[in-house]
Tab-separated table of C-alpha atoms in Angstrom:
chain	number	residue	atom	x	y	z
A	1	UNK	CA	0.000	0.000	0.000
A	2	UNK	CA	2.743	2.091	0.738
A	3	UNK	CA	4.439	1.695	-2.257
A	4	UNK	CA	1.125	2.332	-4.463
A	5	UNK	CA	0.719	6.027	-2.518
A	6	UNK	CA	4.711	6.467	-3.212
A	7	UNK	CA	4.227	5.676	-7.294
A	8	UNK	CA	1.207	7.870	-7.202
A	9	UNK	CA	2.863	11.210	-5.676
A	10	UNK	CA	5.833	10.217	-7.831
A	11	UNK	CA	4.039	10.467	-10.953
A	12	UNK	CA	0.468	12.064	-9.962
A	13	UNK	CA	0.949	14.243	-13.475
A	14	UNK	CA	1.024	11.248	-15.595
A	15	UNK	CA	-2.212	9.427	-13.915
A	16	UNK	CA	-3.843	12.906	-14.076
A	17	UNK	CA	-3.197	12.615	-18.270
A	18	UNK	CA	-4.275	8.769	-18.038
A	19	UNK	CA	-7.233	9.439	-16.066
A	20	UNK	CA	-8.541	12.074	-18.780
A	21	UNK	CA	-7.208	10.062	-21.725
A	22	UNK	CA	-9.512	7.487	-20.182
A	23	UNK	CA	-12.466	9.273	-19.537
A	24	UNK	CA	-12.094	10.626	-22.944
A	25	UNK	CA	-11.867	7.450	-24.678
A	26	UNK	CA	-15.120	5.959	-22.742
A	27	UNK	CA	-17.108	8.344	-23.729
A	28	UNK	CA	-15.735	8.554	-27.148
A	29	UNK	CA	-16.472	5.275	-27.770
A	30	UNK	CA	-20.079	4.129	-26.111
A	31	UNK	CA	-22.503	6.014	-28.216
A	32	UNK	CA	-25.029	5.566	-25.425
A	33	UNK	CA	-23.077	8.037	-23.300
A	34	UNK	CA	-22.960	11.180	-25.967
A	35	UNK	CA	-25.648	13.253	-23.850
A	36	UNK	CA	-23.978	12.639	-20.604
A	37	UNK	CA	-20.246	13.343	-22.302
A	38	UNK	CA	-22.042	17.063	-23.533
A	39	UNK	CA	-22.965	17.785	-20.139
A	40	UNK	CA	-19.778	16.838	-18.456
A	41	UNK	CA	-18.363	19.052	-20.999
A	42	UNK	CA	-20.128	22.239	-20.123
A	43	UNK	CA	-19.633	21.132	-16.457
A	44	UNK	CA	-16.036	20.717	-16.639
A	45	UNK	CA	-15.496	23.800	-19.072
A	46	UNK	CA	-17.079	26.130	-16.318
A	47	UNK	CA	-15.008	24.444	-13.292
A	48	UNK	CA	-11.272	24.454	-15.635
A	49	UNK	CA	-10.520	28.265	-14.748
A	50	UNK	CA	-12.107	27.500	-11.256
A	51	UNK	CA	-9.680	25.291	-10.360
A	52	UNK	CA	-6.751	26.611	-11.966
A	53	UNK	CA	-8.085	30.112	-9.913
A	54	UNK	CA	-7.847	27.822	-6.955
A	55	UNK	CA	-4.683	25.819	-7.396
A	56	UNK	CA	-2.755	29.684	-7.748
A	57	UNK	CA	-4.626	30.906	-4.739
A	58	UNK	CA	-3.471	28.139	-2.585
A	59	UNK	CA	-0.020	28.464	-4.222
A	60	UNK	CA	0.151	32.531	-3.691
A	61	UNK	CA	-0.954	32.226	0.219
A	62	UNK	CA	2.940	31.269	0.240
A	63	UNK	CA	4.491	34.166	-2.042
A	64	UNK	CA	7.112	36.255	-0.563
A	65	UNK	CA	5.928	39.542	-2.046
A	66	UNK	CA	9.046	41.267	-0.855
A	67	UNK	CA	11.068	39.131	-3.479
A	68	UNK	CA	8.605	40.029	-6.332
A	69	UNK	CA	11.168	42.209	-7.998
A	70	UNK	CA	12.885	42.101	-11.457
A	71	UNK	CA	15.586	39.419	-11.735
A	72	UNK	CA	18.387	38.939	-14.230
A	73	UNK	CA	17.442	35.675	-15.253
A	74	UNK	CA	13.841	37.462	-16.082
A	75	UNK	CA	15.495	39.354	-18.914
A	76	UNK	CA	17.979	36.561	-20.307
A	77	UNK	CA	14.530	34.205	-20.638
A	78	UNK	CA	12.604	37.044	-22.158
A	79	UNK	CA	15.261	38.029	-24.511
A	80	UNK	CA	15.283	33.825	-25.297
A	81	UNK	CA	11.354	33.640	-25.977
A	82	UNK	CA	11.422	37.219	-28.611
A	83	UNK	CA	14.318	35.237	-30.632
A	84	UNK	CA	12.895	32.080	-30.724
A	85	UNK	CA	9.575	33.958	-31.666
A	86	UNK	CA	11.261	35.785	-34.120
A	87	UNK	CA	12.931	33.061	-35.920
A	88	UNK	CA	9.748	30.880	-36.078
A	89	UNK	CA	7.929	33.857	-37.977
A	90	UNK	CA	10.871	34.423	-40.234
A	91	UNK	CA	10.424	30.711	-41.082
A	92	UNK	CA	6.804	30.664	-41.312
A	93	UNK	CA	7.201	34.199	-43.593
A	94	UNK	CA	10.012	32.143	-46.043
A	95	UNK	CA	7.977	29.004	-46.274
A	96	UNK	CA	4.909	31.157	-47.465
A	97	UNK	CA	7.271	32.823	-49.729
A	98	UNK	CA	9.300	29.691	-51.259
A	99	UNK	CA	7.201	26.284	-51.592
A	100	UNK	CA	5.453	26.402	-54.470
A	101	UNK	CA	3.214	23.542	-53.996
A	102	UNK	CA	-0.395	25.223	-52.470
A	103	UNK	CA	-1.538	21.821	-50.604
A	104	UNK	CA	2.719	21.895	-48.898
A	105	UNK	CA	2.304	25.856	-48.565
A	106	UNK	CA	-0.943	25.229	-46.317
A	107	UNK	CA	0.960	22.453	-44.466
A	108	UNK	CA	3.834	23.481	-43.838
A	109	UNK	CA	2.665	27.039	-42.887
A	110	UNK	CA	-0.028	25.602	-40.263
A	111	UNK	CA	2.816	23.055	-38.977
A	112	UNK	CA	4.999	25.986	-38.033
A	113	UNK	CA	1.961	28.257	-36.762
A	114	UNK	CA	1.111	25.247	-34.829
A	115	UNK	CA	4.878	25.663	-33.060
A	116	UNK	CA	4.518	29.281	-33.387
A	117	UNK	CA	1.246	29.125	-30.825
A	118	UNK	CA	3.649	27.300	-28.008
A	119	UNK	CA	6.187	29.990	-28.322
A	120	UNK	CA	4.930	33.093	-28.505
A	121	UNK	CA	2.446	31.933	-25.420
A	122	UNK	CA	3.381	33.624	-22.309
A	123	UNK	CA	4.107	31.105	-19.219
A	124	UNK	CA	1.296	29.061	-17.786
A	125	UNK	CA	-0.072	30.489	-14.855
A	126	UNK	CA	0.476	27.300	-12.686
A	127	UNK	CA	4.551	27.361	-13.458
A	128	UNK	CA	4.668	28.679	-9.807
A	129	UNK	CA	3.138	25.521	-8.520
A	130	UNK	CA	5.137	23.248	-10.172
A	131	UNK	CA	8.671	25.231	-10.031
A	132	UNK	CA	7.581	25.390	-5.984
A	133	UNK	CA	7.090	21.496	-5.907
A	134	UNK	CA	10.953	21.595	-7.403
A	135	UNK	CA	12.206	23.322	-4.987
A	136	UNK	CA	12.112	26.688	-6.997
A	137	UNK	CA	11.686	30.293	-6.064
A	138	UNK	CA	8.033	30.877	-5.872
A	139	UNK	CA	8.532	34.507	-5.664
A	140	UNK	CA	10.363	35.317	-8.463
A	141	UNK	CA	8.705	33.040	-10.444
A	142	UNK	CA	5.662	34.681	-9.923
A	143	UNK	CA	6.304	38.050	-11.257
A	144	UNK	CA	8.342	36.416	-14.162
A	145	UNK	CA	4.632	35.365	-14.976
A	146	UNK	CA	3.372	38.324	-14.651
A	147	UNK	CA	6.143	39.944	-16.995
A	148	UNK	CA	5.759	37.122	-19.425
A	149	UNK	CA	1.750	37.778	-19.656
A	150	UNK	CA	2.207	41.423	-20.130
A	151	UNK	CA	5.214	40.936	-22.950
A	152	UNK	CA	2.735	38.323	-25.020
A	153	UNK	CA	-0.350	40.627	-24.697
A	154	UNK	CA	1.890	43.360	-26.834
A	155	UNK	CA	4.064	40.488	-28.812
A	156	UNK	CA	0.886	38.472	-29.948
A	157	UNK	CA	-1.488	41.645	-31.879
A	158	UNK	CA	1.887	42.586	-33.190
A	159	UNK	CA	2.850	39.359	-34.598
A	160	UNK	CA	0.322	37.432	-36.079
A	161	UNK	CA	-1.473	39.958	-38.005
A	162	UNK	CA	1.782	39.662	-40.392
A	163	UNK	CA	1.086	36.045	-40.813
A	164	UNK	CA	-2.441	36.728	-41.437
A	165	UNK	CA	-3.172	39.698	-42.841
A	166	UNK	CA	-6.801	38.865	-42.975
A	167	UNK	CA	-7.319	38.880	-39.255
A	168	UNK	CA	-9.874	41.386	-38.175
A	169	UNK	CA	-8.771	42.366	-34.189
A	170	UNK	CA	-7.410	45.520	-33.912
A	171	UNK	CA	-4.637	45.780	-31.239
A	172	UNK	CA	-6.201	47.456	-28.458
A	173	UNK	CA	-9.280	45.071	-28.900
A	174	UNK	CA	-6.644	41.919	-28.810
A	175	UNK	CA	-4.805	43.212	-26.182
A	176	UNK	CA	-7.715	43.677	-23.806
A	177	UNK	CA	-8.943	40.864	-24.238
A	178	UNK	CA	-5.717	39.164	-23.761
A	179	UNK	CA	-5.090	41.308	-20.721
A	180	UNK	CA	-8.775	40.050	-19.357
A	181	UNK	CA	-8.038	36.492	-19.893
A	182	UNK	CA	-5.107	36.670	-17.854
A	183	UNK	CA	-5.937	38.991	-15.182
A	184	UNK	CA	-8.335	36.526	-14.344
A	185	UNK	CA	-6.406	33.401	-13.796
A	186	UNK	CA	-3.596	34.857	-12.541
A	187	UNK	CA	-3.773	38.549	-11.256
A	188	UNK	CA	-7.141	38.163	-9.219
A	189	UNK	CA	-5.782	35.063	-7.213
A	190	UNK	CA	-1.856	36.503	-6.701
A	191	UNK	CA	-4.478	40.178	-5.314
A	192	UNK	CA	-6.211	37.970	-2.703
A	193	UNK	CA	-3.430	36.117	-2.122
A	194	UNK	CA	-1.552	39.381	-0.854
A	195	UNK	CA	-4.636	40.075	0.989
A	196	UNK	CA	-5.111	37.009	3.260
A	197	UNK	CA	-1.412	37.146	3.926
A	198	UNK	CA	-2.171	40.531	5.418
A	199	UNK	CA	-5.899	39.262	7.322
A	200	UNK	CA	-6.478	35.785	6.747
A	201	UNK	CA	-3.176	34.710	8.386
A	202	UNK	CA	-4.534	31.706	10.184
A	203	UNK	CA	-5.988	30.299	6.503
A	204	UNK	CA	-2.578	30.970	4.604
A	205	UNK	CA	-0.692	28.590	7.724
A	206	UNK	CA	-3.127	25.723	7.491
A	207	UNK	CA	-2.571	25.749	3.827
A	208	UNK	CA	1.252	25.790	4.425
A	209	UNK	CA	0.841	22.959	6.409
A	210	UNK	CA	-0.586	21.401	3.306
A	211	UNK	CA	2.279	22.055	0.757
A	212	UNK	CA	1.197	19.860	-2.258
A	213	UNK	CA	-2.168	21.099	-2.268
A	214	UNK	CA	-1.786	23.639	-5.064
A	215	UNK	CA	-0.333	21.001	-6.777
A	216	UNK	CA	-3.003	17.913	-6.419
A	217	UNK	CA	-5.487	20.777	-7.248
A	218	UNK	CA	-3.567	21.049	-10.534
A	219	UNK	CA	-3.260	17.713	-11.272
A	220	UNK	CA	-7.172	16.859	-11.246
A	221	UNK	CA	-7.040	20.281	-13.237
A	222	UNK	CA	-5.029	18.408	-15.731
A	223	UNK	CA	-6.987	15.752	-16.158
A	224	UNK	CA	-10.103	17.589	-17.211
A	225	UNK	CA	-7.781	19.422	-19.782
A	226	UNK	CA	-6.655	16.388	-21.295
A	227	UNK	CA	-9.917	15.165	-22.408
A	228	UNK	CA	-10.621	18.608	-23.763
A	229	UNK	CA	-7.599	18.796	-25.666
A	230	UNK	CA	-7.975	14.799	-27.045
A	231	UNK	CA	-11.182	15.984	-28.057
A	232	UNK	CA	-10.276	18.673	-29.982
A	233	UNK	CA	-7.887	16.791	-31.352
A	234	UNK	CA	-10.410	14.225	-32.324
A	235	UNK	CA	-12.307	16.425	-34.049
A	236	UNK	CA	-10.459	18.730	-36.124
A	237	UNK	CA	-10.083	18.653	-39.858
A	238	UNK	CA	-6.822	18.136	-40.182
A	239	UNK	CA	-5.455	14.602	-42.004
A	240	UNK	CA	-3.399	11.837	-39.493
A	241	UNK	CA	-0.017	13.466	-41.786
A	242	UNK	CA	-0.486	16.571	-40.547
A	243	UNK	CA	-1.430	15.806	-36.890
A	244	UNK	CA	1.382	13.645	-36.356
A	245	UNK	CA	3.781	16.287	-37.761
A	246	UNK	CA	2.092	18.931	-35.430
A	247	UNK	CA	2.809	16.371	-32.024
A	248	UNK	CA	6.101	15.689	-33.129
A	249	UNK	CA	7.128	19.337	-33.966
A	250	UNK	CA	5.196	20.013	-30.585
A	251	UNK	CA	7.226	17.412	-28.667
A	252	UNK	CA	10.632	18.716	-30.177
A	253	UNK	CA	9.601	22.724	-29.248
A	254	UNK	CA	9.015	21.424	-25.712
A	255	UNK	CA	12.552	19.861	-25.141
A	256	UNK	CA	14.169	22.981	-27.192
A	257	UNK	CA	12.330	25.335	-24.770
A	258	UNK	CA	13.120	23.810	-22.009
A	259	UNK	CA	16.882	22.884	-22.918
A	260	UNK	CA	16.771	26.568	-23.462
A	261	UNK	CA	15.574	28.042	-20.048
A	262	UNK	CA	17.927	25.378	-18.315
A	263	UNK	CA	20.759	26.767	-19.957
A	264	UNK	CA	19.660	29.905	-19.638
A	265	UNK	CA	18.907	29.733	-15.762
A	266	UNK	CA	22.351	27.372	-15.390
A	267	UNK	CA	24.190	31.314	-16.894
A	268	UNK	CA	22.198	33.642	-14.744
A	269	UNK	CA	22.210	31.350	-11.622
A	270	UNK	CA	18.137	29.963	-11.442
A	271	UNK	CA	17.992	26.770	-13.434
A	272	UNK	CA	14.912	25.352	-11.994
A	273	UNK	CA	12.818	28.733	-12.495
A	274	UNK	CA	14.539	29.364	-15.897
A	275	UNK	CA	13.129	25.773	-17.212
A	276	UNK	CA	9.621	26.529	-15.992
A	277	UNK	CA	9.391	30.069	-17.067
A	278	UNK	CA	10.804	29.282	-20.558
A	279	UNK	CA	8.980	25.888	-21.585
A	280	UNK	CA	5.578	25.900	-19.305
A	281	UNK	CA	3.448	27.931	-21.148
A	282	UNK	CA	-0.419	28.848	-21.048
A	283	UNK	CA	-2.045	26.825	-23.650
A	284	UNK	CA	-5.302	27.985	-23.286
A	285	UNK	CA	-4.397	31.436	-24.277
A	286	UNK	CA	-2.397	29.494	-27.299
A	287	UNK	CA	-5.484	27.633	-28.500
A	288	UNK	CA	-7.780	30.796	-28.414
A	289	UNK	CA	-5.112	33.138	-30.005
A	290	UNK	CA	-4.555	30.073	-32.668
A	291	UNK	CA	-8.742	30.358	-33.601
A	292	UNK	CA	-8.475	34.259	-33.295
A	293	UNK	CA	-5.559	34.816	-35.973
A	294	UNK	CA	-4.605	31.738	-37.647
A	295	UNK	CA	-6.265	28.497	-38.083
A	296	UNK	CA	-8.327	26.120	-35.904
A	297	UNK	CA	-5.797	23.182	-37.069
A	298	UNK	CA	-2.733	25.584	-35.414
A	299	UNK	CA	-4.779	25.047	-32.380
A	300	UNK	CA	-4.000	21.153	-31.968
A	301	UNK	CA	-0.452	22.301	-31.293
A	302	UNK	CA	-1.278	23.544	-28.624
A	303	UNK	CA	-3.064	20.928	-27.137
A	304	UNK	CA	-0.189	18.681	-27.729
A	305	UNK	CA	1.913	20.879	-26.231
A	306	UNK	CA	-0.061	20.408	-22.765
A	307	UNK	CA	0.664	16.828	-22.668
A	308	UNK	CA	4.726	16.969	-24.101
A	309	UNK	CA	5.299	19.680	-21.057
A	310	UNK	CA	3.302	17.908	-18.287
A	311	UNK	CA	5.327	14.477	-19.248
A	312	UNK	CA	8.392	16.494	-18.847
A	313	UNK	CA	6.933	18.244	-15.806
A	314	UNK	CA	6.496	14.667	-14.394
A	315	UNK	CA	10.717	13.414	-15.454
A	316	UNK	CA	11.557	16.605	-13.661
A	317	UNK	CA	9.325	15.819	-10.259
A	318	UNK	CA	10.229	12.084	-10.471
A	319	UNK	CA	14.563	12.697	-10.714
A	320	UNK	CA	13.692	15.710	-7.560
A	321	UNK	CA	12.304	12.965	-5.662
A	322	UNK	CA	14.864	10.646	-6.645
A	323	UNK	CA	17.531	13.711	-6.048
A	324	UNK	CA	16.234	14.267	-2.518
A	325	UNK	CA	15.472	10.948	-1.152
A	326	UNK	CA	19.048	10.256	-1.743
């Protein structure tokens, strides 16, 4: 028994993914259970930014707002993420410029928007719980998020508009919105977070004296976004070619990103924050900016990229443990 509850909080990410690829797949397959499946969805769709609004508050009861300041690592990350951004557009601009094929054109180009999606994304929200569980600063962290959020609301109008000049948001109307979206999940929570450290003190210690439960929070989080993103997957237009190109250009972007902050962080002295800032990224702002600007196919990339950064998120947790045991 023991060992069962030691594999589970060794690899809790991984079950979370099984347990939605599971769900997914049952009611994907009995026909009898399509009306139940579309009310699960709606019911799960309206509880997703619940919980991830509750994992963060749990996780910001713990923030040391004092150490909420710029770092240098911040910038060498930042500066990372534009050129990486930059050289996927110049790709994306010289593929629509040089294949001549129309059918390769449209592949290629929504193969490299798909990849574009996970890197111009600014970083998930819930990096602070998992860079935490790593032993990271939560702090600085934290406002590297918030930087992060505010740099993509500016990058993203900016950007994809030259990909597709036929997109009708104006700037100010994308970056509101952007803004919105992310003030919610993130700004709202870190705000009462400051407050109950200030008068709710007695909630924020019994929630220290739970330390992983930001974390489970996120984990049953995860699961409900797995069988929305396998069902999106399911259903898009785009042929079995294309969608395995997307999850393996997906799967490579995830190691490069990461590879990237680590080396980054390993420089500036913060390797564990560095990795989570640079690869963990907010796919749900991805898939909606992907059916705003580009194409709904581009969006599949970023549903890949959920599960490619949780399964690294869970190699990471599993060699801590490992790390610290011995």
């Amino acid at each position: 028994m023991n060992q069962l509850i030691t594999f589970c909080k060794n690899w809790t990410l991984p079950l979370a993914i099984g347990v939605g690829t599971v769900c997914y797949s049952t009611f994907c397959l009995v026909p009898q259970l399509d009306a139940a499946g579309n009310a699960l969805l709606s019911v799960f769709s309206t509880l997703f930014p619940f919980l991830v609004f509750l994992s963060l508050l749990v996780t910001f009861c713990k923030v040391d707002f004092r150490q909420m300041r710029p770092q240098r690592w911040h910038l060498g990350v930042l500066a990372a993420q534009l050129l990486l951004v930059a050289a996927n557009v110049a790709v994306i601009l010289w593929v629509k410029s040089s294949v001549n094929n129309q059918l390769s054109i449209v592949n290629y180009q929504l193969l490299f928007e798909a990849v574009l999606a996970c890197t111009i994304a600014p970083t998930a929200a819930a990096a602070p719980v998992v860079a935490a569980k790593l032993g990271g600063n939560l702090s600085t962290i934290t406002s590297y998020t918030l930087i992060s959020s505010l740099a993509a609301a500016g990058l993203i109008p900016v950007v994809f508009p030259l990909l597709e000049p036929a997109a009708n948001v104006t700037f100010l109307a994308a970056l509101l919105i952007i803004l919105q979206k992310v003030s919610l999940v993130l700004l709202l929570p870190l705000l009462l977070g400051w407050l109950m450290q200030r008068y709710a003190k007695n909630i924020c210690q019994r929630l220290e004296a739970a330390p992983n439960l930001g974390f489970y929070i996120w984990a049953f989080t995860l699961s409900i976004m797995t069988g929305i993103t396998l069902r999106n997957i399911h259903r898009s237009e785009a042929g079995v070619l294309l969608l395995a190109g997307i999850a393996v250009a997906t799967f490579v972007i995830s190691f490069v990103q990461f590879g990237i902050g680590r080396l980054v962080g390993h420089w500036l002295g913060e390797r564990v924050n560095s990795g989570q800032a640079m690869f963990q990224k907010n796919t749900a702002l991805s898939i909606w900016v992907s059916y705003m600007y580009l194409h709904p196919v581009a969006s599949v990339g970023a549903g890949c990229y959920v599960l490619w950064q949780n399964i690294i998120n869970s190699l990471e947790l599993w060699y801590h443990n490992k790390t610290k045991a011995h």
